[in-house]
Structures are given as structure tokens and as C-alpha cells.
Amino acid sequence: YDESKGKTIKMRDKESAEDYRFIPDPDLPIINLSIKETKKIKENLPETPKEKLNKLLKKYKIDNYNAEILLKNLELVEFFEKLAEKVDAKKYISWITIELLRILNYNKKKIDDSDIDIKPEHLAELLQAIEKKEIIELKAKQIMNGFIPKSYSIKEMKTKIQKLTIEETEKICKETIKNNKKSVDDYRSGKITAFNFLLGEVMKSSNRRADFKDAKEILEKILD
């Protein structure tokens, strides 16, 4: 670098193997591959990141933002593809790129860690239960928190996690109002935040099994 001129000037070229101090190894023979052999090797290579991205965008119709998140981890892409065999993966993409990554990051883990065993079929069961309105999303997210270090089937838990009926939700709303007289009085005096507190207590008492919309409507009806 010539400081006075403010530029870098080339000093010399390296023209031969000797310039690089390269020493040939007699035990490594020259390998000549035919076009047929190289074609066969290419066909058996795993997908490149670009090919993966194009497939995610075209085959699964997911947006570029979520596709880029998946591509940061090959195991995450494979998890997504297995999940897509059982549910509408595009519809539930946030359950991987947001919820699954949330619980992994919280526990400072990666999906391919040796002590982590989260199966796509278990998440699929959870999403199918939401689809059938058997459980609510809040409860599903709570269940996912327990997927670390090992996921599990929810089939044997249905009676403990399934969504409450309108009658069951109404009963909890009435009990909440009965046990929180001050908040009820505050709400009726115009403090809207008191209603949010009561609604939170209903969801807490139901162990997140009450439908949020149902609970809100029932609570409003009783209080008004």
C-alpha cells in the first residue's frame, strides 16, 4: 500500500506451483471422472439451499419470510416437510417459525440437539385438535411448552385438555365474578381494565380450556 498515493500496488505474480510451495503427493493419483459419473454424483447430491427455498415457495406456497427462517436450519425444513404430510403446513407455518422456535429458544436448545426429541406427528395431533375445535390455541401453546425435551401424544389427555362447553365456561365466569367483588365493582364504575383482569381470571381458572371469545361474551353478558 502506497500511503502517499493512497492506493495498493501489485508487487509480483505467483505463476507456478513452486510459488505456492506446493509439493505433489505421489500417493494421490489424478482422478478422471466421466460426464456420466459426474451426472450420477450430481443426481444423488442433497438439495441446495436455493433448491430448498424454491420448493418451499412453489410446492407449499409459503411466503418468502417464513421460508428464509426455515432454511436457517436444515432439520427445521425436514420437520416442516414431515408436518406437511399430515396437516396444512402453510396454514400453521407460524407454529414452527414462531411457536416451536419460541420454546426452543427459551430452553436454549436447537431442534437437532441430541437431547431434544420433538416429533412432527405430535405437533400434527395438536394442530388437528385445534382444527376440530377440541382445544383452544392458548391451551395448545401451553402443551407445546411441555414438548421440551421430548414431545408426546395428546390422545390420552383429551379429557384434560379439551375445550370447555358454554355451560362449563358460564359456571367459571359466575364463580370468578363471585370471588372478585372489588374488580366487578370497579368495572361497573367504568374501569375497563377491571374487565380484562376478570377475563384473565376466567382463563386461568379454566386452565386455558375456555374459548376466549365465549368467555368474553358470557362475562360481558353477566356483568351487564
mmCIF file of C-alpha atoms in Angstrom:
data_model
loop_
_atom_site.group_PDB
_atom_site.id
_atom_site.type_symbol
_atom_site.label_atom_id
_atom_site.label_comp_id
_atom_site.label_asym_id
_atom_site.label_seq_id
_atom_site.Cartn_x
_atom_site.Cartn_y
_atom_site.Cartn_z
ATOM 1 C CA TYR A 1 0.000 0.000 0.000
ATOM 2 C CA ASP A 2 1.461 3.357 -1.128
ATOM 3 C CA GLU A 3 0.349 5.816 1.554
ATOM 4 C CA SER A 4 1.476 8.877 -0.383
ATOM 5 C CA LYS A 5 -0.605 7.886 -3.434
ATOM 6 C CA GLY A 6 -3.420 6.341 -1.383
ATOM 7 C CA LYS A 7 -3.587 3.112 -3.347
ATOM 8 C CA THR A 8 -2.420 -0.501 -3.348
ATOM 9 C CA ILE A 9 0.161 -1.552 -5.951
ATOM 10 C CA LYS A 10 0.754 -5.152 -7.058
ATOM 11 C CA MET A 11 4.316 -6.258 -6.293
ATOM 12 C CA ARG A 12 4.644 -9.617 -8.076
ATOM 13 C CA ASP A 13 2.672 -12.570 -9.514
ATOM 14 C CA LYS A 14 2.633 -16.177 -8.387
ATOM 15 C CA GLU A 15 2.893 -18.124 -11.601
ATOM 16 C CA SER A 16 3.757 -21.719 -10.773
ATOM 17 C CA ALA A 17 3.199 -24.447 -8.167
ATOM 18 C CA GLU A 18 6.615 -23.666 -6.748
ATOM 19 C CA ASP A 19 5.492 -20.127 -5.964
ATOM 20 C CA TYR A 20 2.882 -21.617 -3.678
ATOM 21 C CA ARG A 21 5.422 -24.079 -2.185
ATOM 22 C CA PHE A 22 3.196 -26.851 -3.490
ATOM 23 C CA ILE A 23 4.615 -30.368 -3.182
ATOM 24 C CA PRO A 24 2.877 -33.109 -5.224
ATOM 25 C CA ASP A 25 1.858 -36.212 -3.277
ATOM 26 C CA PRO A 26 2.736 -39.412 -5.199
ATOM 27 C CA ASP A 27 0.100 -41.340 -3.208
ATOM 28 C CA LEU A 28 -2.715 -39.200 -4.593
ATOM 29 C CA PRO A 29 -3.268 -40.169 -8.224
ATOM 30 C CA ILE A 30 -5.097 -37.951 -10.712
ATOM 31 C CA ILE A 31 -8.796 -38.858 -10.851
ATOM 32 C CA ASN A 32 -10.589 -38.549 -14.151
ATOM 33 C CA LEU A 33 -14.393 -38.637 -13.967
ATOM 34 C CA SER A 34 -16.557 -39.164 -16.997
ATOM 35 C CA ILE A 35 -19.583 -36.963 -17.740
ATOM 36 C CA LYS A 36 -21.817 -39.947 -16.871
ATOM 37 C CA GLU A 37 -20.159 -40.341 -13.453
ATOM 38 C CA THR A 38 -20.366 -36.649 -12.592
ATOM 39 C CA LYS A 39 -24.033 -36.609 -13.641
ATOM 40 C CA LYS A 40 -24.769 -39.569 -11.368
ATOM 41 C CA ILE A 41 -22.992 -37.889 -8.446
ATOM 42 C CA LYS A 42 -24.926 -34.664 -9.041
ATOM 43 C CA GLU A 43 -28.254 -36.511 -9.064
ATOM 44 C CA ASN A 44 -27.501 -38.020 -5.656
ATOM 45 C CA LEU A 45 -26.453 -34.783 -4.005
ATOM 46 C CA PRO A 46 -28.820 -33.342 -1.376
ATOM 47 C CA GLU A 47 -30.871 -30.282 -2.286
ATOM 48 C CA THR A 48 -29.011 -26.988 -2.242
ATOM 49 C CA PRO A 49 -30.399 -24.154 -0.072
ATOM 50 C CA LYS A 50 -31.630 -22.429 -3.236
ATOM 51 C CA GLU A 51 -33.447 -25.587 -4.391
ATOM 52 C CA LYS A 52 -34.980 -25.995 -0.922
ATOM 53 C CA LEU A 53 -36.171 -22.392 -0.963
ATOM 54 C CA ASN A 54 -37.763 -22.737 -4.408
ATOM 55 C CA LYS A 55 -39.537 -25.928 -3.326
ATOM 56 C CA LEU A 56 -40.879 -24.330 -0.152
ATOM 57 C CA LEU A 57 -42.194 -21.377 -2.126
ATOM 58 C CA LYS A 58 -43.684 -23.342 -5.009
ATOM 59 C CA LYS A 59 -44.817 -26.644 -3.519
ATOM 60 C CA TYR A 60 -46.055 -25.422 -0.135
ATOM 61 C CA LYS A 61 -46.929 -21.851 -1.207
ATOM 62 C CA ILE A 62 -45.439 -20.337 1.928
ATOM 63 C CA ASP A 63 -44.148 -16.776 1.917
ATOM 64 C CA ASN A 64 -40.514 -15.866 1.418
ATOM 65 C CA TYR A 65 -40.100 -14.580 5.011
ATOM 66 C CA ASN A 66 -41.061 -17.888 6.657
ATOM 67 C CA ALA A 67 -39.169 -19.893 4.040
ATOM 68 C CA GLU A 68 -35.977 -17.989 4.884
ATOM 69 C CA ILE A 69 -36.475 -18.734 8.600
ATOM 70 C CA LEU A 70 -36.823 -22.453 7.890
ATOM 71 C CA LEU A 71 -33.742 -22.511 5.680
ATOM 72 C CA LYS A 72 -31.512 -21.372 8.539
ATOM 73 C CA ASN A 73 -31.776 -24.911 9.900
ATOM 74 C CA LEU A 74 -31.964 -27.997 7.671
ATOM 75 C CA GLU A 75 -33.592 -30.079 10.431
ATOM 76 C CA LEU A 76 -36.307 -27.425 10.734
ATOM 77 C CA VAL A 77 -37.057 -27.736 6.998
ATOM 78 C CA GLU A 78 -37.270 -31.516 7.291
ATOM 79 C CA PHE A 79 -39.567 -31.137 10.319
ATOM 80 C CA PHE A 80 -41.799 -28.822 8.270
ATOM 81 C CA GLU A 81 -41.931 -31.238 5.327
ATOM 82 C CA LYS A 82 -42.940 -34.149 7.595
ATOM 83 C CA LEU A 83 -45.597 -31.991 9.250
ATOM 84 C CA ALA A 84 -46.900 -31.028 5.794
ATOM 85 C CA GLU A 85 -47.724 -34.697 5.163
ATOM 86 C CA LYS A 86 -50.327 -34.580 7.952
ATOM 87 C CA VAL A 87 -51.711 -31.029 8.133
ATOM 88 C CA ASP A 88 -51.974 -27.865 6.058
ATOM 89 C CA ALA A 89 -48.467 -26.719 6.860
ATOM 90 C CA LYS A 90 -48.932 -23.362 5.138
ATOM 91 C CA LYS A 91 -51.884 -22.559 7.384
ATOM 92 C CA TYR A 92 -49.955 -23.488 10.513
ATOM 93 C CA ILE A 93 -46.497 -22.284 9.469
ATOM 94 C CA SER A 94 -46.322 -19.915 12.475
ATOM 95 C CA TRP A 95 -46.463 -22.939 14.806
ATOM 96 C CA ILE A 96 -42.978 -23.796 13.532
ATOM 97 C CA THR A 97 -41.388 -20.436 12.747
ATOM 98 C CA ILE A 98 -42.784 -18.777 15.892
ATOM 99 C CA GLU A 99 -44.081 -21.253 18.492
ATOM 100 C CA LEU A 100 -41.606 -24.102 18.019
ATOM 101 C CA LEU A 101 -38.666 -21.715 17.833
ATOM 102 C CA ARG A 102 -40.057 -19.884 20.873
ATOM 103 C CA ILE A 103 -39.881 -22.939 23.124
ATOM 104 C CA LEU A 104 -36.506 -23.985 21.711
ATOM 105 C CA ASN A 105 -35.006 -20.512 22.226
ATOM 106 C CA TYR A 106 -36.491 -20.237 25.719
ATOM 107 C CA ASN A 107 -34.809 -23.514 26.670
ATOM 108 C CA LYS A 108 -31.622 -22.536 24.786
ATOM 109 C CA LYS A 109 -31.924 -25.584 22.570
ATOM 110 C CA LYS A 110 -31.871 -26.431 18.876
ATOM 111 C CA ILE A 111 -34.169 -28.932 17.214
ATOM 112 C CA ASP A 112 -31.217 -31.134 16.238
ATOM 113 C CA ASP A 113 -29.671 -31.267 19.730
ATOM 114 C CA SER A 114 -29.070 -34.840 20.862
ATOM 115 C CA ASP A 115 -31.245 -34.423 23.967
ATOM 116 C CA ILE A 116 -34.225 -32.980 22.072
ATOM 117 C CA ASP A 117 -36.889 -35.255 20.594
ATOM 118 C CA ILE A 118 -39.824 -33.340 19.110
ATOM 119 C CA LYS A 119 -41.841 -35.391 16.633
ATOM 120 C CA PRO A 120 -43.839 -33.798 13.775
ATOM 121 C CA GLU A 121 -46.719 -36.236 14.348
ATOM 122 C CA HIS A 122 -47.202 -34.949 17.889
ATOM 123 C CA LEU A 123 -47.429 -31.342 16.707
ATOM 124 C CA ALA A 124 -49.772 -32.527 13.939
ATOM 125 C CA GLU A 125 -52.090 -34.058 16.571
ATOM 126 C CA LEU A 126 -52.122 -30.760 18.415
ATOM 127 C CA LEU A 127 -52.960 -28.782 15.268
ATOM 128 C CA GLN A 128 -55.644 -31.269 14.234
ATOM 129 C CA ALA A 129 -57.249 -30.867 17.672
ATOM 130 C CA ILE A 130 -57.336 -27.095 17.124
ATOM 131 C CA GLU A 131 -58.802 -27.619 13.654
ATOM 132 C CA LYS A 132 -61.590 -29.759 15.112
ATOM 133 C CA LYS A 133 -62.137 -27.152 17.866
ATOM 134 C CA GLU A 134 -61.390 -29.767 20.522
ATOM 135 C CA ILE A 135 -58.882 -27.477 22.222
ATOM 136 C CA ILE A 136 -58.171 -23.764 22.017
ATOM 137 C CA GLU A 137 -54.920 -22.239 20.772
ATOM 138 C CA LEU A 138 -53.909 -20.949 24.203
ATOM 139 C CA LYS A 139 -54.088 -24.467 25.592
ATOM 140 C CA ALA A 140 -52.197 -25.846 22.600
ATOM 141 C CA LYS A 141 -49.374 -23.353 23.175
ATOM 142 C CA GLN A 142 -49.264 -24.345 26.828
ATOM 143 C CA ILE A 143 -48.997 -28.017 25.835
ATOM 144 C CA MET A 144 -46.173 -27.185 23.414
ATOM 145 C CA ASN A 145 -44.193 -25.755 26.308
ATOM 146 C CA GLY A 146 -44.006 -29.337 27.583
ATOM 147 C CA PHE A 147 -42.575 -30.653 24.302
ATOM 148 C CA ILE A 148 -39.065 -29.964 25.643
ATOM 149 C CA PRO A 149 -37.085 -32.185 25.878
ATOM 150 C CA LYS A 150 -39.473 -34.785 24.430
ATOM 151 C CA SER A 151 -42.847 -34.363 22.748
ATOM 152 C CA TYR A 152 -45.790 -36.649 23.422
ATOM 153 C CA SER A 153 -49.181 -37.668 22.049
ATOM 154 C CA ILE A 154 -52.206 -35.779 23.353
ATOM 155 C CA LYS A 155 -54.625 -38.610 22.559
ATOM 156 C CA GLU A 156 -54.660 -39.898 26.122
ATOM 157 C CA MET A 157 -55.098 -36.382 27.524
ATOM 158 C CA LYS A 158 -58.211 -35.335 25.613
ATOM 159 C CA THR A 159 -60.500 -35.195 28.667
ATOM 160 C CA LYS A 160 -57.990 -32.972 30.486
ATOM 161 C CA ILE A 161 -57.293 -30.512 27.674
ATOM 162 C CA GLN A 162 -60.415 -30.373 25.523
ATOM 163 C CA LYS A 163 -62.306 -27.100 25.152
ATOM 164 C CA LEU A 164 -64.946 -26.375 27.782
ATOM 165 C CA THR A 165 -68.619 -26.250 26.850
ATOM 166 C CA ILE A 166 -70.604 -22.991 27.033
ATOM 167 C CA GLU A 167 -72.214 -24.247 30.237
ATOM 168 C CA GLU A 168 -68.858 -25.042 31.846
ATOM 169 C CA THR A 169 -67.457 -21.669 30.811
ATOM 170 C CA GLU A 170 -70.509 -19.870 32.177
ATOM 171 C CA LYS A 171 -70.110 -21.623 35.528
ATOM 172 C CA ILE A 172 -66.481 -20.459 35.782
ATOM 173 C CA CYS A 173 -67.497 -16.898 34.825
ATOM 174 C CA LYS A 174 -70.074 -16.818 37.622
ATOM 175 C CA GLU A 175 -67.573 -18.167 40.156
ATOM 176 C CA THR A 176 -64.999 -15.584 39.037
ATOM 177 C CA ILE A 177 -67.499 -12.749 39.499
ATOM 178 C CA LYS A 178 -68.477 -14.084 42.905
ATOM 179 C CA ASN A 179 -64.834 -14.307 44.069
ATOM 180 C CA ASN A 180 -63.723 -10.904 42.737
ATOM 181 C CA LYS A 181 -66.313 -8.417 44.023
ATOM 182 C CA LYS A 182 -63.928 -5.425 44.012
ATOM 183 C CA SER A 183 -62.998 -5.930 40.359
ATOM 184 C CA VAL A 184 -66.691 -6.287 39.483
ATOM 185 C CA ASP A 185 -67.456 -3.011 41.259
ATOM 186 C CA ASP A 186 -64.504 -1.331 39.534
ATOM 187 C CA TYR A 187 -65.746 -2.494 36.118
ATOM 188 C CA ARG A 188 -69.284 -1.265 36.785
ATOM 189 C CA SER A 189 -67.855 2.092 37.838
ATOM 190 C CA GLY A 190 -66.189 2.449 34.445
ATOM 191 C CA LYS A 191 -62.749 0.856 34.872
ATOM 192 C CA ILE A 192 -62.339 -1.240 31.708
ATOM 193 C CA THR A 193 -59.053 -2.723 32.923
ATOM 194 C CA ALA A 194 -61.022 -4.498 35.650
ATOM 195 C CA PHE A 195 -62.824 -6.480 32.956
ATOM 196 C CA ASN A 196 -59.520 -7.638 31.476
ATOM 197 C CA PHE A 197 -58.489 -8.820 34.937
ATOM 198 C CA LEU A 198 -61.724 -10.802 35.335
ATOM 199 C CA LEU A 199 -61.344 -12.312 31.880
ATOM 200 C CA GLY A 200 -57.791 -13.320 32.751
ATOM 201 C CA GLU A 201 -59.049 -14.991 35.914
ATOM 202 C CA VAL A 202 -61.626 -16.955 33.902
ATOM 203 C CA MET A 203 -58.933 -18.218 31.518
ATOM 204 C CA LYS A 204 -56.674 -19.043 34.465
ATOM 205 C CA SER A 205 -59.435 -20.934 36.323
ATOM 206 C CA SER A 206 -60.299 -22.893 33.189
ATOM 207 C CA ASN A 207 -56.622 -23.861 32.772
ATOM 208 C CA ARG A 208 -56.801 -22.203 29.342
ATOM 209 C CA ARG A 209 -59.542 -24.570 28.236
ATOM 210 C CA ALA A 210 -62.275 -21.962 27.893
ATOM 211 C CA ASP A 211 -62.715 -20.410 24.474
ATOM 212 C CA PHE A 212 -61.535 -16.813 24.800
ATOM 213 C CA LYS A 213 -64.360 -15.416 22.660
ATOM 214 C CA ASP A 214 -67.029 -17.411 24.528
ATOM 215 C CA ALA A 215 -65.617 -16.391 27.907
ATOM 216 C CA LYS A 216 -65.569 -12.698 26.913
ATOM 217 C CA GLU A 217 -69.171 -12.748 25.654
ATOM 218 C CA ILE A 218 -70.509 -14.645 28.684
ATOM 219 C CA LEU A 219 -68.650 -12.423 31.135
ATOM 220 C CA GLU A 220 -69.935 -9.255 29.448
ATOM 221 C CA LYS A 221 -73.495 -10.587 29.433
ATOM 222 C CA ILE A 222 -73.469 -11.462 33.149
ATOM 223 C CA LEU A 223 -71.808 -8.215 34.229
ATOM 224 C CA ASP A 224 -74.063 -6.011 32.095
#
